[in-house]
mmCIF file of C-alpha atoms in Angstrom:
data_model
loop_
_atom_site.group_PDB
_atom_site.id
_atom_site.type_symbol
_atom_site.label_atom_id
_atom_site.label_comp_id
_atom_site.label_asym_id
_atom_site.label_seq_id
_atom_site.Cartn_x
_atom_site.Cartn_y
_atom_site.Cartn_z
ATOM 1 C CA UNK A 1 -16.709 -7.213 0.949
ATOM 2 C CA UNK A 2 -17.621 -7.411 5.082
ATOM 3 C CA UNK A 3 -14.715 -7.998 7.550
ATOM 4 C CA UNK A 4 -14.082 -11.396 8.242
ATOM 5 C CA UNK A 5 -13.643 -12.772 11.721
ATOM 6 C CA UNK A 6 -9.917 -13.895 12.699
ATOM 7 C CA UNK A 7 -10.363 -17.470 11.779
ATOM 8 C CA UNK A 8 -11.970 -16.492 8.325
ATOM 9 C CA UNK A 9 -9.062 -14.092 7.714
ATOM 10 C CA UNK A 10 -6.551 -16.511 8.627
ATOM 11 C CA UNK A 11 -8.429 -19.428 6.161
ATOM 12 C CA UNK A 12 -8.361 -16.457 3.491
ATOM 13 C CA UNK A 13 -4.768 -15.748 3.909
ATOM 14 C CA UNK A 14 -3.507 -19.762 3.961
ATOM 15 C CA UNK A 15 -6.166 -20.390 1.512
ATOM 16 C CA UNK A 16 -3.908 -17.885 -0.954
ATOM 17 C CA UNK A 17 -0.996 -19.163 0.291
ATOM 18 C CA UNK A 18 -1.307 -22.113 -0.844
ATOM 19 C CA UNK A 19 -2.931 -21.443 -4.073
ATOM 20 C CA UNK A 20 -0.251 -19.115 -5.578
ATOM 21 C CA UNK A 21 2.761 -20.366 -3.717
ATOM 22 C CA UNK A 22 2.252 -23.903 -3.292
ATOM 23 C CA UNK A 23 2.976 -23.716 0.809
ATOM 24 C CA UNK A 24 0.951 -23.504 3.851
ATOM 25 C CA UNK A 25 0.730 -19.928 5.929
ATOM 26 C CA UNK A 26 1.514 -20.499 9.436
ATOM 27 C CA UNK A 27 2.027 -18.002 11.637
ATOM 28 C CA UNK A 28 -0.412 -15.180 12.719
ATOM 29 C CA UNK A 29 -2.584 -12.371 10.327
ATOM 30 C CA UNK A 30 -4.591 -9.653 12.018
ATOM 31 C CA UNK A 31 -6.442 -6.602 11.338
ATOM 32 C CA UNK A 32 -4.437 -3.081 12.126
ATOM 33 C CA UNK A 33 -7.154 0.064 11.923
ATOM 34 C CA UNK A 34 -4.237 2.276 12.133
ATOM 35 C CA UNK A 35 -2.272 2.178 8.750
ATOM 36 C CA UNK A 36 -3.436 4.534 6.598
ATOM 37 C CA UNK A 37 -1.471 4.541 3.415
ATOM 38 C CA UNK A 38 -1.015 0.997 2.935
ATOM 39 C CA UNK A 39 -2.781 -1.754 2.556
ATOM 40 C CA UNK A 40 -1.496 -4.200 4.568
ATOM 41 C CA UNK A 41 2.031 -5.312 6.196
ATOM 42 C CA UNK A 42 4.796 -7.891 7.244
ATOM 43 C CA UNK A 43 6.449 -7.698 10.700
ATOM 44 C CA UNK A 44 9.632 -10.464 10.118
ATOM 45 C CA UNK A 45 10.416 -10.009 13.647
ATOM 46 C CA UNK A 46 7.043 -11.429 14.718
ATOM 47 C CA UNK A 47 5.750 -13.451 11.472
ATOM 48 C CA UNK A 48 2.836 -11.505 11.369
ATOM 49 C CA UNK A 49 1.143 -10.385 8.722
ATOM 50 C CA UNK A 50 -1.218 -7.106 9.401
ATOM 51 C CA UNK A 51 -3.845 -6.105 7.000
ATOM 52 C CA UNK A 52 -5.876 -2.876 6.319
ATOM 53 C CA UNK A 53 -9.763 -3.309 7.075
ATOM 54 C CA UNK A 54 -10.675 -0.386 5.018
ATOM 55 C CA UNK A 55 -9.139 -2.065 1.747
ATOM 56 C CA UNK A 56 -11.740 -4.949 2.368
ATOM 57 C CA UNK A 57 -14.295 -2.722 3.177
ATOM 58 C CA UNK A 58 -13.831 -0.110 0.000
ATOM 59 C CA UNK A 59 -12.142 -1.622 -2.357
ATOM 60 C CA UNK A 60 -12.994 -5.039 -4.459
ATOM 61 C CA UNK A 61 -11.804 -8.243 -3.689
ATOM 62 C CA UNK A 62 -9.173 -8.757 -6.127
ATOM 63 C CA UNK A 63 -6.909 -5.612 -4.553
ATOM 64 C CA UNK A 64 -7.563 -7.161 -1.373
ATOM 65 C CA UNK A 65 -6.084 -10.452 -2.551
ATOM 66 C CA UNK A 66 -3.606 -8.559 -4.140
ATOM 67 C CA UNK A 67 -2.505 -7.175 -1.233
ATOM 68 C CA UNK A 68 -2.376 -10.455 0.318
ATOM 69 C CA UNK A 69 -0.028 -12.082 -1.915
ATOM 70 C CA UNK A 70 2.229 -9.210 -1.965
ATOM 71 C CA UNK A 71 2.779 -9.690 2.037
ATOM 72 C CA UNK A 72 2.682 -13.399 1.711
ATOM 73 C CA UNK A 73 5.962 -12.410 -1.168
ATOM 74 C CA UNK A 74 7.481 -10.877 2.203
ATOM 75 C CA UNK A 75 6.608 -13.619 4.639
ATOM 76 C CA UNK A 76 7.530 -16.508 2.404
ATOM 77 C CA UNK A 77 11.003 -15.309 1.066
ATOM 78 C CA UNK A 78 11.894 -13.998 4.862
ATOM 79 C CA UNK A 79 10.565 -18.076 6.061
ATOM 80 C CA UNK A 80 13.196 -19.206 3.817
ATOM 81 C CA UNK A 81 16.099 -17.186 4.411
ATOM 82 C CA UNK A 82 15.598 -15.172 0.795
ATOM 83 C CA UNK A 83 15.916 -11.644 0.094
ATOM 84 C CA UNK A 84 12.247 -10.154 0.974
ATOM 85 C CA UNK A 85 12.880 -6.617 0.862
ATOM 86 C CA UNK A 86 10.911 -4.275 -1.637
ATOM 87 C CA UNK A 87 14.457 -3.781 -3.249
ATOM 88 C CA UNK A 88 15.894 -7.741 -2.977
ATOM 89 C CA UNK A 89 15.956 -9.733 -6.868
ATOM 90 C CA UNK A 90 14.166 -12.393 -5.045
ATOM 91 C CA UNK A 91 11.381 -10.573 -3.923
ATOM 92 C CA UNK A 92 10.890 -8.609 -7.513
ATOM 93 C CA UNK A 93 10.822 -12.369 -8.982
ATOM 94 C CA UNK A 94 8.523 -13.420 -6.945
ATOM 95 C CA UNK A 95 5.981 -10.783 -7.525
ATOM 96 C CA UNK A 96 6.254 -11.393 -10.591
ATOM 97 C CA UNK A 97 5.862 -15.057 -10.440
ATOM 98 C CA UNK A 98 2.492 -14.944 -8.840
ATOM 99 C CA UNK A 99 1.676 -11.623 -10.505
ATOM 100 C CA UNK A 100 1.248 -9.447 -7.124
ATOM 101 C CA UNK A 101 0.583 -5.885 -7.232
ATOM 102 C CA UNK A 102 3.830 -3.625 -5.889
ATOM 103 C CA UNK A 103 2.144 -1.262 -4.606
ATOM 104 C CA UNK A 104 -1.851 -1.117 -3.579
ATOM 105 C CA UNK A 105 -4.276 1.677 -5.150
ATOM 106 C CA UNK A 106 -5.275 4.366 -3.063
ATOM 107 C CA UNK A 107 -7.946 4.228 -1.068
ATOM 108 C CA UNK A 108 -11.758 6.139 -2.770
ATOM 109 C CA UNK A 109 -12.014 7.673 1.028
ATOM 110 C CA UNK A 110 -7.969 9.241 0.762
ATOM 111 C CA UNK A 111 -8.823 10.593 -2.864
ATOM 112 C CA UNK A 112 -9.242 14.078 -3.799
ATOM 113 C CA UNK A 113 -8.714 15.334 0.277
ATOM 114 C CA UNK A 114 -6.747 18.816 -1.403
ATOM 115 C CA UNK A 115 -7.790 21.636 0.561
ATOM 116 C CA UNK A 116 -5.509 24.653 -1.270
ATOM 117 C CA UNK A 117 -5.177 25.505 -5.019
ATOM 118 C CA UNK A 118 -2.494 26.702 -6.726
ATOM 119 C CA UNK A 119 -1.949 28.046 -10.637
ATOM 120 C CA UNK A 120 1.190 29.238 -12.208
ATOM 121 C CA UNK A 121 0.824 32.775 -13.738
ATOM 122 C CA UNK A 122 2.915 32.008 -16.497
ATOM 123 C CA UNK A 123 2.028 28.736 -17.939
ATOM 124 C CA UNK A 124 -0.900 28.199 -15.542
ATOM 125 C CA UNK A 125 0.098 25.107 -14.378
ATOM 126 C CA UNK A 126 -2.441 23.880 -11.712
ATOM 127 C CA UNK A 127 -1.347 22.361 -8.400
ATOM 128 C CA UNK A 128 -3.430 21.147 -5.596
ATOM 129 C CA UNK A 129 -1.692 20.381 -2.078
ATOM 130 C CA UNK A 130 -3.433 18.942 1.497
ATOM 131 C CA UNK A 131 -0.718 21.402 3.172
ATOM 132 C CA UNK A 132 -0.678 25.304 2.489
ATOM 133 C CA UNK A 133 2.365 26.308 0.467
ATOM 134 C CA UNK A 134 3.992 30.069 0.725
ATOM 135 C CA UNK A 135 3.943 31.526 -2.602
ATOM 136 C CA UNK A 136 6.520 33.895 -1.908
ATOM 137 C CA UNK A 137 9.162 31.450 -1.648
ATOM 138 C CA UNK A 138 7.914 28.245 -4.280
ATOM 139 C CA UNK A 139 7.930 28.800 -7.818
ATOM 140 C CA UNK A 140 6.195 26.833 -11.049
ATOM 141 C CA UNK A 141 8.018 23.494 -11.334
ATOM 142 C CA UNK A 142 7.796 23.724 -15.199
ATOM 143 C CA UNK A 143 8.803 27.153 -16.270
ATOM 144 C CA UNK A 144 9.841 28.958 -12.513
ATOM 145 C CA UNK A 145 6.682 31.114 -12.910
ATOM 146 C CA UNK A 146 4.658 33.002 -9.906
ATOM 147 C CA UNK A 147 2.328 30.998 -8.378
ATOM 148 C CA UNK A 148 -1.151 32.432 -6.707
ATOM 149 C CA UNK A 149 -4.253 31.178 -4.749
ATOM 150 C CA UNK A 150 -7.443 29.952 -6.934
#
């Protein structure tokens, strides 16, 4: 899927709106290039919705309206005074409701960026980190073995 201009995103975004919860999307929805391990977010104090690019760009358009909805959850609960907290009744019901992803999927480009190896000598337990670990003070999470480099 391309980027859409800001009036295309916004006719997206109200288009879903009003499709799965039955109410018009009025405030503001942009693009923010600087998350990087979600897909998209709700700013209450502003109304404003801020979506991921690179979700539209690498991933299919179902996630993408999944993501969507599961901000629109957010922005519609907080319009009406509701719980719209990740951890608020309302908000769980309502992703349910409209069957909205909790979380989004990792992105294909943030997969599989490990750079050290580790194995247990005991049980040989593999574990790959982005960050280097010291051996000398971590042990084997399953049986408290050694752990060396691969």
């Amino acid at each position: 899927m391309a980027l859409l201009s800001e009036g295309e995103l916004y006719k997206l975004v109200n288009d879903v709106s009003k499709k799965y919860f039955h109410k018009p999307f009025m405030d503001k929805v942009v693009y923010n290039n600087r998350l990087r391990t979600t897909g998209g977010r709700y700013l209450p104090q502003k109304k404003l919705i801020e979506l991921n690019p690179k979700y539209m760009l690498e991933m299919d358009e179902n996630e993408y309206i999944g993501i969507i909805k599961h901000e629109l959850c957010h922005y519609h609960l907080h319009i009406e005074g509701k719980g719209y907290q990740h951890r608020d009744p309302e908000f769980k019901a309502l992703l349910q409701k409209t069957n909205s992803p909790r979380y989004c999927n990792p992105l294909p480009s943030n997969r599989n960026t490990y750079k050290h190896t580790y194995k247990c000598k005991n049980c040989g337990q593999i574990y790959r980190r982005k960050r280097r670990v010291d051996i000398s003070k971590y042990r084997c999470g399953k049986c408290k073995g050694e752990l060396y480099v691969l």
